[in-house]
mmCIF file of C-alpha atoms in Angstrom:
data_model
loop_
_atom_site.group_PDB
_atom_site.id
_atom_site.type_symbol
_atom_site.label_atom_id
_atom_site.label_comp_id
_atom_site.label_asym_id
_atom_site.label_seq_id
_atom_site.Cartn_x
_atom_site.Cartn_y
_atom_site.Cartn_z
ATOM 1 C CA UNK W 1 34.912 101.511 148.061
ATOM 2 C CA UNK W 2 38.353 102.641 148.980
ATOM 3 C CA UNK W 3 39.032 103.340 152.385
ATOM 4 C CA UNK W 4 39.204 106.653 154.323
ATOM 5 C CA UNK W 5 42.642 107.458 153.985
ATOM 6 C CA UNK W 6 44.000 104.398 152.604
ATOM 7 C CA UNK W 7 46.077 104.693 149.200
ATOM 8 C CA UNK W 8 45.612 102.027 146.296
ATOM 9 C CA UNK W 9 49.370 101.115 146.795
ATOM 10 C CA UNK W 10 48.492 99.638 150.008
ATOM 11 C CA UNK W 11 48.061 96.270 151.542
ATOM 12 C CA UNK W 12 46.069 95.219 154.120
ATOM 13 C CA UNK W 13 46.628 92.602 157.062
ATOM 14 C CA UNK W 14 44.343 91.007 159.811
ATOM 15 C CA UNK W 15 45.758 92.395 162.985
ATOM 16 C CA UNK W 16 43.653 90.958 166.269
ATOM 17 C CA UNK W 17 43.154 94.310 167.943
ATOM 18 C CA UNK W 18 41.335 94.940 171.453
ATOM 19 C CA UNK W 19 39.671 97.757 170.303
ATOM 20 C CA UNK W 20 39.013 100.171 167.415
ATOM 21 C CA UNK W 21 37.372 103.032 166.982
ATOM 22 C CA UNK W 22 36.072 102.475 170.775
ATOM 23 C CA UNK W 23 34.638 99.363 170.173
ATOM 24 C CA UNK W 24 35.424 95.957 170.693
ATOM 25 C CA UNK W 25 36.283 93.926 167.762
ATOM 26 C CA UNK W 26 38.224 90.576 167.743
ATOM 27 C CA UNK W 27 40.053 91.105 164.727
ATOM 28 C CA UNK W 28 39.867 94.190 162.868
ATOM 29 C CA UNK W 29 41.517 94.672 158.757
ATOM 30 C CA UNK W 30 44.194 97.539 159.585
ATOM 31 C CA UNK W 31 45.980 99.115 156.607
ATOM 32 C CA UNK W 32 49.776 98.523 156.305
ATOM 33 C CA UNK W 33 51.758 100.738 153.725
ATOM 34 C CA UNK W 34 53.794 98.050 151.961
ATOM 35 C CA UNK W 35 56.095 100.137 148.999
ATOM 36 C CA UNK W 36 55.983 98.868 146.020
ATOM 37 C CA UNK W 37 59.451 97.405 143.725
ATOM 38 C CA UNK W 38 60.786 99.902 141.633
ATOM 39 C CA UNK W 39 60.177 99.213 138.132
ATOM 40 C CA UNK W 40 62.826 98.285 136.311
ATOM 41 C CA UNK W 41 63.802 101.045 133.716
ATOM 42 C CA UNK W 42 65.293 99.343 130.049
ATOM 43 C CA UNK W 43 67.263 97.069 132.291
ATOM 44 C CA UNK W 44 69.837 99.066 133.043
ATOM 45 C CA UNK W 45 71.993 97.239 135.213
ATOM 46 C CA UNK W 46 74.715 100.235 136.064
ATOM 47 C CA UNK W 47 76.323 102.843 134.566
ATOM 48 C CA UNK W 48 79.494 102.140 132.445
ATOM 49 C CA UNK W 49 81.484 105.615 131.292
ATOM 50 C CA UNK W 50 80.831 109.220 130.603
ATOM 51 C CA UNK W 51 82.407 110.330 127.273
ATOM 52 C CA UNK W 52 83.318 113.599 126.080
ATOM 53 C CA UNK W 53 84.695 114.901 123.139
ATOM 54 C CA UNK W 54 87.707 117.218 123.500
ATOM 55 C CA UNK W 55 89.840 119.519 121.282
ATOM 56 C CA UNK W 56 93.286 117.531 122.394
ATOM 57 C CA UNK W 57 93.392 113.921 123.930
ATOM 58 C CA UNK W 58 96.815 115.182 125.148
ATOM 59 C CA UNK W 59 96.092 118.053 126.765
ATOM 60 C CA UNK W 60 92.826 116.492 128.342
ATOM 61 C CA UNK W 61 95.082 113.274 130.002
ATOM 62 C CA UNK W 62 97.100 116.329 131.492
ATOM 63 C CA UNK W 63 94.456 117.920 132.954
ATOM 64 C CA UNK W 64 92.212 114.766 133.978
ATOM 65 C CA UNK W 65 95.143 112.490 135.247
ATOM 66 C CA UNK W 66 97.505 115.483 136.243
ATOM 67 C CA UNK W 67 95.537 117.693 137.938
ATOM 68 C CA UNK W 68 92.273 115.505 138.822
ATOM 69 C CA UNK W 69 94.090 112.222 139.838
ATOM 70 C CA UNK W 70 92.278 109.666 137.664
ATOM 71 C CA UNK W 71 94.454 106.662 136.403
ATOM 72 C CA UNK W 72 94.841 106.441 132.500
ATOM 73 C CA UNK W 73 93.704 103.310 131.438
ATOM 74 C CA UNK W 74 93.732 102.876 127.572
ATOM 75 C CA UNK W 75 94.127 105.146 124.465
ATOM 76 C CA UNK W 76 93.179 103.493 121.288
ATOM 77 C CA UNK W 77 92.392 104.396 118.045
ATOM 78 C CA UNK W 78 89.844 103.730 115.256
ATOM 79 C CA UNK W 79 90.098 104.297 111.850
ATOM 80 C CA UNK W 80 87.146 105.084 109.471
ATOM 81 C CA UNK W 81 84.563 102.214 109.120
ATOM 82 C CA UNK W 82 80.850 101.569 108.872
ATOM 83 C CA UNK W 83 81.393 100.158 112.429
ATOM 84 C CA UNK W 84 82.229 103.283 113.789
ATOM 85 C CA UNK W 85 79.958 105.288 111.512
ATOM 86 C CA UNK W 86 76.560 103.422 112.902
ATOM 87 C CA UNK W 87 78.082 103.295 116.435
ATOM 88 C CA UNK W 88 79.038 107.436 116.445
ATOM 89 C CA UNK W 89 76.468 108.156 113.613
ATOM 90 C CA UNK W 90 78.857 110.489 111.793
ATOM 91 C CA UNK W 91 79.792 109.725 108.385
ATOM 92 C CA UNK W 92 83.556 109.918 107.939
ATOM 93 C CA UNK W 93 84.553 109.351 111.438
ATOM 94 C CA UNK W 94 88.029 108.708 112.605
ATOM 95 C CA UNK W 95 88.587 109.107 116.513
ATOM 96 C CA UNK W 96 91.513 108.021 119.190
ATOM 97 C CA UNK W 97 89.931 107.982 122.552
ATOM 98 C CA UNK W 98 91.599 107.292 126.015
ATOM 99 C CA UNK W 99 89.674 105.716 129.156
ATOM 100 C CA UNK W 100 90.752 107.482 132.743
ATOM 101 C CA UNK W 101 89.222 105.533 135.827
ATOM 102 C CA UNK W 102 88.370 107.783 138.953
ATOM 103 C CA UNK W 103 89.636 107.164 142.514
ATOM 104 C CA UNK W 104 85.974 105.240 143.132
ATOM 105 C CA UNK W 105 86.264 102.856 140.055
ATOM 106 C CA UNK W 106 84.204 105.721 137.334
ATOM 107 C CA UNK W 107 85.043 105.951 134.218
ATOM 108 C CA UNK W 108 85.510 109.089 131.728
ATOM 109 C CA UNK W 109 86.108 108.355 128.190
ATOM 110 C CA UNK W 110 88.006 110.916 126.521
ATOM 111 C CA UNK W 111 87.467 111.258 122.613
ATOM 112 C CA UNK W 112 89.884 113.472 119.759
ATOM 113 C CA UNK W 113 88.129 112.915 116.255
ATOM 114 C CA UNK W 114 90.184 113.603 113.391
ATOM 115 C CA UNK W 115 87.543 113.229 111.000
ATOM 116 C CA UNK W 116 85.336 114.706 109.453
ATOM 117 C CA UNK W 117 87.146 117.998 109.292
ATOM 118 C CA UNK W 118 83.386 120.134 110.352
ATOM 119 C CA UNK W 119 83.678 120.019 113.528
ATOM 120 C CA UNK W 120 81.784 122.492 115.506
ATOM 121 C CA UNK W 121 83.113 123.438 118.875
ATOM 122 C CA UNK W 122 79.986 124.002 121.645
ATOM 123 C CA UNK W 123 79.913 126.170 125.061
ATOM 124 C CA UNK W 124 76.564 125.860 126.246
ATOM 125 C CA UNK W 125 76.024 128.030 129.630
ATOM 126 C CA UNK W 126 74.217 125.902 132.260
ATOM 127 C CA UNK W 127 70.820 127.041 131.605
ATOM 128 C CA UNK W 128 71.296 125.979 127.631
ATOM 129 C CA UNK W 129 68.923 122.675 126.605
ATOM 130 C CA UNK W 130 71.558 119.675 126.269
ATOM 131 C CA UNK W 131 74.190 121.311 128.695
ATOM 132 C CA UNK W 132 75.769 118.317 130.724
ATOM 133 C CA UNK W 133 77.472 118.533 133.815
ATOM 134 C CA UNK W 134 79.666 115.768 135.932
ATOM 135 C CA UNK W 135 80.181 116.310 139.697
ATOM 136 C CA UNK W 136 82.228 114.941 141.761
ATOM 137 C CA UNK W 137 82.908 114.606 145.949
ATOM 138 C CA UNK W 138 86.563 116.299 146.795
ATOM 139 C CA UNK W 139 88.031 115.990 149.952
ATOM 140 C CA UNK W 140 89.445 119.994 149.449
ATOM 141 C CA UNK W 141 87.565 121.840 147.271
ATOM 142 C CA UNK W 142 90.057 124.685 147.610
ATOM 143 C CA UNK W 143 93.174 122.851 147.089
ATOM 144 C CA UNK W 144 92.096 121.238 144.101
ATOM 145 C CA UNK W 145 90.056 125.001 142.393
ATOM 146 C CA UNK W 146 93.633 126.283 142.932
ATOM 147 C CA UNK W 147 94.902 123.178 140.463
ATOM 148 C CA UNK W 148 91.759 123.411 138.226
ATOM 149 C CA UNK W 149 92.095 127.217 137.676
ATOM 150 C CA UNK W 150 96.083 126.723 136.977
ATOM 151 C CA UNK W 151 95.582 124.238 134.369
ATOM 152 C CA UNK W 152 93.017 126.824 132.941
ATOM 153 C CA UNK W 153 89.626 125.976 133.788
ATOM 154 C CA UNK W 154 87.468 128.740 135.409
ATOM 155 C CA UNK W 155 85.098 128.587 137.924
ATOM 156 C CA UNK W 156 81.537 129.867 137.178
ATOM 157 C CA UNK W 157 80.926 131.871 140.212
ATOM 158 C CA UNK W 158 82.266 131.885 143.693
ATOM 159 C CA UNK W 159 81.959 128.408 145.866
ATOM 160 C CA UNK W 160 78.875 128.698 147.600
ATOM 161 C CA UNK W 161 77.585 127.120 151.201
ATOM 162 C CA UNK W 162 74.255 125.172 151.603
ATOM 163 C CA UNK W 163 72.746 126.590 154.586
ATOM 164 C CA UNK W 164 69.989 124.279 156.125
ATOM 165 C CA UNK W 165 68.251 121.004 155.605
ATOM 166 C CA UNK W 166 69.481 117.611 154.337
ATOM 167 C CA UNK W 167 72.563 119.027 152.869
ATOM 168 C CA UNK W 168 73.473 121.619 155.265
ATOM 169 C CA UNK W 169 77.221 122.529 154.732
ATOM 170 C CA UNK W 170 77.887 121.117 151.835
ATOM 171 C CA UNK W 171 80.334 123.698 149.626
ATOM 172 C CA UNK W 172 79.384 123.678 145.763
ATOM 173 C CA UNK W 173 81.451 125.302 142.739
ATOM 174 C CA UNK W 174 81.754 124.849 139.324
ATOM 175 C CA UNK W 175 84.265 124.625 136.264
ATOM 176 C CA UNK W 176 84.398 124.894 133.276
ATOM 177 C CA UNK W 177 87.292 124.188 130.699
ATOM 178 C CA UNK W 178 88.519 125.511 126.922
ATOM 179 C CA UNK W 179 86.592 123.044 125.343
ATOM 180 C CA UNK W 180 83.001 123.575 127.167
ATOM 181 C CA UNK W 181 82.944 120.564 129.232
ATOM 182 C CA UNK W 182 81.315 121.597 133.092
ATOM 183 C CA UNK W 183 81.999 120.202 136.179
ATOM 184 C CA UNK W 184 81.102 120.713 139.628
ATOM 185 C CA UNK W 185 82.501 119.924 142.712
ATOM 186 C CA UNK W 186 81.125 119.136 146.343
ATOM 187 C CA UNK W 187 82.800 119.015 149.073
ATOM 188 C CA UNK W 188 80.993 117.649 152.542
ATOM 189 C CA UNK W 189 80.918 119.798 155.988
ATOM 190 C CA UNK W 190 84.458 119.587 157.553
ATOM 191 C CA UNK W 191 84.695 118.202 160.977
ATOM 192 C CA UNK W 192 86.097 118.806 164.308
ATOM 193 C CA UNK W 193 88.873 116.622 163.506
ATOM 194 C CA UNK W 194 89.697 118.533 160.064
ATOM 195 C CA UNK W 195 88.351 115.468 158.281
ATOM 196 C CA UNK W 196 85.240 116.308 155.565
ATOM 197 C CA UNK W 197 82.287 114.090 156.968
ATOM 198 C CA UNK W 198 80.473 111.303 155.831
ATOM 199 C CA UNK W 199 78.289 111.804 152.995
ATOM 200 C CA UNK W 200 75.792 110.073 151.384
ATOM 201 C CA UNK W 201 75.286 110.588 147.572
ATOM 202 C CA UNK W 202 72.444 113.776 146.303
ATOM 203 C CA UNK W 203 69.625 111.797 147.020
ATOM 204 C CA UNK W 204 70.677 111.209 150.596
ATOM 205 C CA UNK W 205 71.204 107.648 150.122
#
């Protein structure tokens, strides 16, 4: 029978005790929550890029090393091919894409297809199933809405404040550009010393 109390997850440990329960025992089994590894999940050892498909590689660079800072890394282009075909899964595919790297080492992969010519263009609001959003830490999330909404992205709504708990402070907006693609930006409580603060990642890690 399982202990009073005691979860299946748990191990337990001879402790010598002087007394438990009010009585006198030499050595008494105590339980001792030990967590359990994580499982791994399809070995996934990190995560590699983000792609997203865009009306104009050129006018996405602009906007993504221009006005976001990211470093453009590669453009290359791939002609139609039953490579590309069971990689993308679209018959008649012919795509240049460009790689941008973020100021902490993430990647965005930035795709123009050419081919096939029915192309559908897709705006899902946030609350639509498949909508897909990237967010990212900014130093100044004012400064850089001011560049976002001159390049002609629009914010969503007004930045909002979170007001108590683990994430007290932190300022939240997002964007959204011509082509659909969301993002949202966080910016950490600003100090006395006009510097944002430390912040851990969502999960408060």
């Amino acid at each position: 029978m399982r202990p009073l109390g005691v979860r299946r997850e748990d191990r337990f440990h001879p402790r010598t005790v002087g007394h438990v329960l009010g009585k006198a025992w030499s050595t008494a089994v105590i339980p001792v929550h030990v967590p359990l590894a994580r499982p791994a999940i399809a070995a996934f050892r990190r995560a590699d890029h983000v792609g997203i498909t865009v009306t104009s590689l050129a006018e996405a660079l602009r906007f993504w090393v221009d006005v976001l800072g990211f470093r453009h890394v590669v453009k290359t282009h791939y002609e139609n091919s039953e490579f590309l075909e069971q990689v993308v899964g679209v018959d008649g595919a012919d795509v240049t894409l460009a790689m941008v790297e973020g100021p902490d080492g993430s990647l965005v992969e930035l795709l123009e297809y050419h081919a096939p010519s029915e192309r559908q263009m897709m705006k899902p609001r946030s609350c639509d199933v498949g909508s897909v959003h990237l967010a990212y830490m900014v130093d100044n999330l004012d400064s850089l809405l001011a560049k976002v909404e001159a390049a002609g992205w629009l914010r969503l709504g007004a930045p909002q404040t979170v007001s108590g708990g683990a994430r007290d402070g932190l300022r939240i907006v997002y964007v959204r550009g011509q082509d659909g693609v969301t993002l949202e930006f966080l910016q950490a409580p600003i100090q006395a010393n006009g510097h944002a603060a430390a912040w851990p990642n969502s999960l408060g890690a």
